[in-house]
Amino acid sequence: KSDGASVTSGQNGLTIDSGSLSGSSQTTILTVAGPQNSLDTNYYCVVTSKEPDFPYRRKVVNLKVFTITSQIKSITTAVDQTLTCTIGGLDAGHPVTVTWKDPGGAAVSNSDTTNYALSSGTVDSSGIQKAVLTIKSAKLGTFT
């Protein structure tokens, strides 16, 4: 961790899954629980080996915290409706991937132009990205 503290799985809301070796690579996953996700934090992935020719390696892994907000909206099904998801706390030029889901939980497809229009948005200089979903009136009429 950036404060020099060691990370121990099962303590302080942190879980480490060391994964397994597959070919010549291994993926280790650090899960950081919600209460620990309040500030941007650097964690370090430290790799050691018993192989004599393999040097000790350390890589910074940035935990970047951001916010998501939206507005509650009362709508009519007679006209297209637009929903906006505002993501804040981002680094300019580094947008996040936004996936909209329909009421059944299925991902809204960018290719379904009959029912939807999607815009992922870009990150402005203040770190805000606005992702927009327009639901066309024909699709709104199918919602119950």
Coordinates of C-alpha atoms in Angstrom, one line a residue:
K1 CA 0.0 0.0 0.0
S2 CA 1.2 3.6 -0.6
D3 CA 1.6 4.2 3.1
G4 CA 4.0 1.3 3.4
A5 CA 1.6 -1.0 5.2
S6 CA 1.5 -4.7 4.1
V7 CA -1.7 -6.0 2.7
T8 CA -3.0 -9.2 4.4
S9 CA -5.9 -11.1 2.9
G10 CA -9.0 -11.2 5.1
Q11 CA -7.9 -8.1 7.1
N12 CA -9.1 -4.4 6.8
G13 CA -11.6 -5.2 4.0
L14 CA -8.9 -6.6 1.6
T15 CA -9.0 -10.0 -0.1
I16 CA -6.2 -11.5 -2.1
D17 CA -6.7 -14.3 -4.7
S18 CA -3.3 -15.4 -5.7
G19 CA -4.7 -17.2 -8.7
S20 CA -2.9 -20.1 -10.3
L21 CA -0.1 -20.4 -12.8
S22 CA -1.3 -20.8 -16.4
G23 CA 1.6 -21.3 -18.9
S24 CA 4.1 -18.6 -18.0
S25 CA 1.7 -16.2 -16.4
Q26 CA -0.3 -15.8 -13.2
T27 CA -3.1 -13.3 -12.4
T28 CA -3.5 -12.2 -8.8
I29 CA -6.6 -10.2 -7.8
L30 CA -6.8 -7.8 -4.9
T31 CA -10.4 -7.0 -3.9
V32 CA -10.8 -3.8 -1.9
A33 CA -14.1 -3.6 0.1
G34 CA -16.4 -0.6 -0.1
P35 CA -15.3 1.1 3.1
Q36 CA -11.7 1.0 1.9
N37 CA -12.7 2.7 -1.5
S38 CA -13.1 6.2 -0.2
L39 CA -9.8 7.7 -1.5
D40 CA -7.5 7.3 -4.4
T41 CA -4.8 4.9 -3.2
N42 CA -1.7 3.2 -4.7
Y43 CA -1.2 -0.5 -4.1
Y44 CA 1.9 -2.4 -5.2
C45 CA 2.0 -5.7 -6.9
V46 CA 5.2 -7.3 -5.7
V47 CA 6.5 -10.3 -7.5
T48 CA 9.2 -12.5 -6.2
S49 CA 10.4 -15.9 -7.4
K50 CA 12.7 -18.7 -6.3
E51 CA 14.2 -18.6 -9.8
P52 CA 17.8 -17.3 -9.5
D53 CA 17.6 -15.2 -12.7
F54 CA 14.3 -13.6 -11.8
P55 CA 14.7 -10.2 -10.2
Y56 CA 12.3 -8.8 -7.5
R57 CA 9.7 -6.7 -9.3
R58 CA 7.2 -4.1 -8.0
K59 CA 4.4 -2.4 -10.0
V60 CA 2.2 0.4 -8.9
V61 CA -1.5 -0.4 -9.2
N62 CA -3.7 2.7 -8.8
L63 CA -7.1 2.4 -7.1
K64 CA -9.0 5.4 -8.6
V65 CA -12.2 6.4 -6.8
F66 CA -14.9 8.1 -8.8
T67 CA -18.6 9.1 -8.3
I68 CA -21.7 8.2 -10.2
T69 CA -24.9 10.3 -10.1
S70 CA -28.1 10.3 -12.1
Q71 CA -31.4 12.2 -11.8
I72 CA -34.8 10.6 -11.0
K73 CA -37.1 11.2 -13.9
S74 CA -40.8 11.0 -14.5
I75 CA -41.5 10.4 -18.1
T76 CA -44.1 9.8 -20.8
T77 CA -43.8 7.0 -23.3
A78 CA -45.1 9.2 -26.1
V79 CA -41.7 10.7 -27.0
D80 CA -38.0 9.6 -26.8
Q81 CA -36.5 10.0 -23.3
T82 CA -32.9 10.7 -22.4
L83 CA -31.1 9.5 -19.3
T84 CA -27.7 10.9 -18.2
C85 CA -25.2 9.1 -16.0
T86 CA -22.6 11.6 -14.6
I87 CA -19.3 10.1 -13.5
G88 CA -16.9 12.4 -11.6
G89 CA -13.5 12.2 -10.2
L90 CA -11.9 10.9 -13.4
D91 CA -8.6 11.9 -15.0
A92 CA -9.0 14.1 -18.1
G93 CA -8.5 12.0 -21.2
H94 CA -9.3 8.7 -19.5
P95 CA -13.0 7.9 -19.9
V96 CA -14.6 4.9 -18.2
T97 CA -16.6 2.3 -20.0
V98 CA -20.3 2.6 -19.3
T99 CA -22.8 -0.2 -19.9
W100 CA -26.5 0.6 -19.7
K101 CA -28.8 -2.2 -18.8
D102 CA -32.5 -2.6 -19.7
P103 CA -35.1 -3.4 -17.0
G104 CA -34.5 -7.1 -17.5
G105 CA -30.8 -6.7 -16.8
A106 CA -29.6 -7.2 -20.4
A107 CA -26.9 -4.9 -21.7
V108 CA -28.3 -2.2 -24.1
S109 CA -26.6 -2.7 -27.5
N110 CA -25.1 0.2 -29.4
S111 CA -26.3 -1.6 -32.6
D112 CA -30.0 -1.5 -31.5
T113 CA -30.6 1.9 -33.1
T114 CA -34.3 1.1 -33.4
N115 CA -34.8 1.2 -29.7
Y116 CA -31.8 3.2 -28.3
A117 CA -29.2 5.8 -28.9
L118 CA -26.0 5.7 -26.8
S119 CA -23.2 8.2 -26.1
S120 CA -20.3 7.2 -23.8
G121 CA -19.2 10.8 -23.5
T122 CA -15.7 12.1 -22.9
V123 CA -14.0 13.3 -19.8
D124 CA -13.9 17.1 -19.5
S125 CA -11.1 19.1 -17.9
S126 CA -12.8 18.9 -14.5
G127 CA -12.9 15.1 -14.5
I128 CA -16.5 14.7 -15.4
Q129 CA -17.9 12.2 -18.0
K130 CA -21.5 12.2 -19.0
A131 CA -22.8 9.0 -20.6
V132 CA -26.2 9.4 -22.3
L133 CA -28.9 6.8 -23.1
T134 CA -31.8 7.8 -25.2
I135 CA -34.7 5.3 -25.1
K136 CA -36.9 5.6 -28.2
S137 CA -40.7 5.9 -27.7
A138 CA -41.4 2.6 -29.4
K139 CA -39.2 0.8 -26.8
L140 CA -40.7 2.8 -23.9
G141 CA -44.1 1.5 -24.9
T142 CA -43.0 -2.1 -24.2
F143 CA -41.9 -1.4 -20.6
T144 CA -44.4 -2.3 -17.9

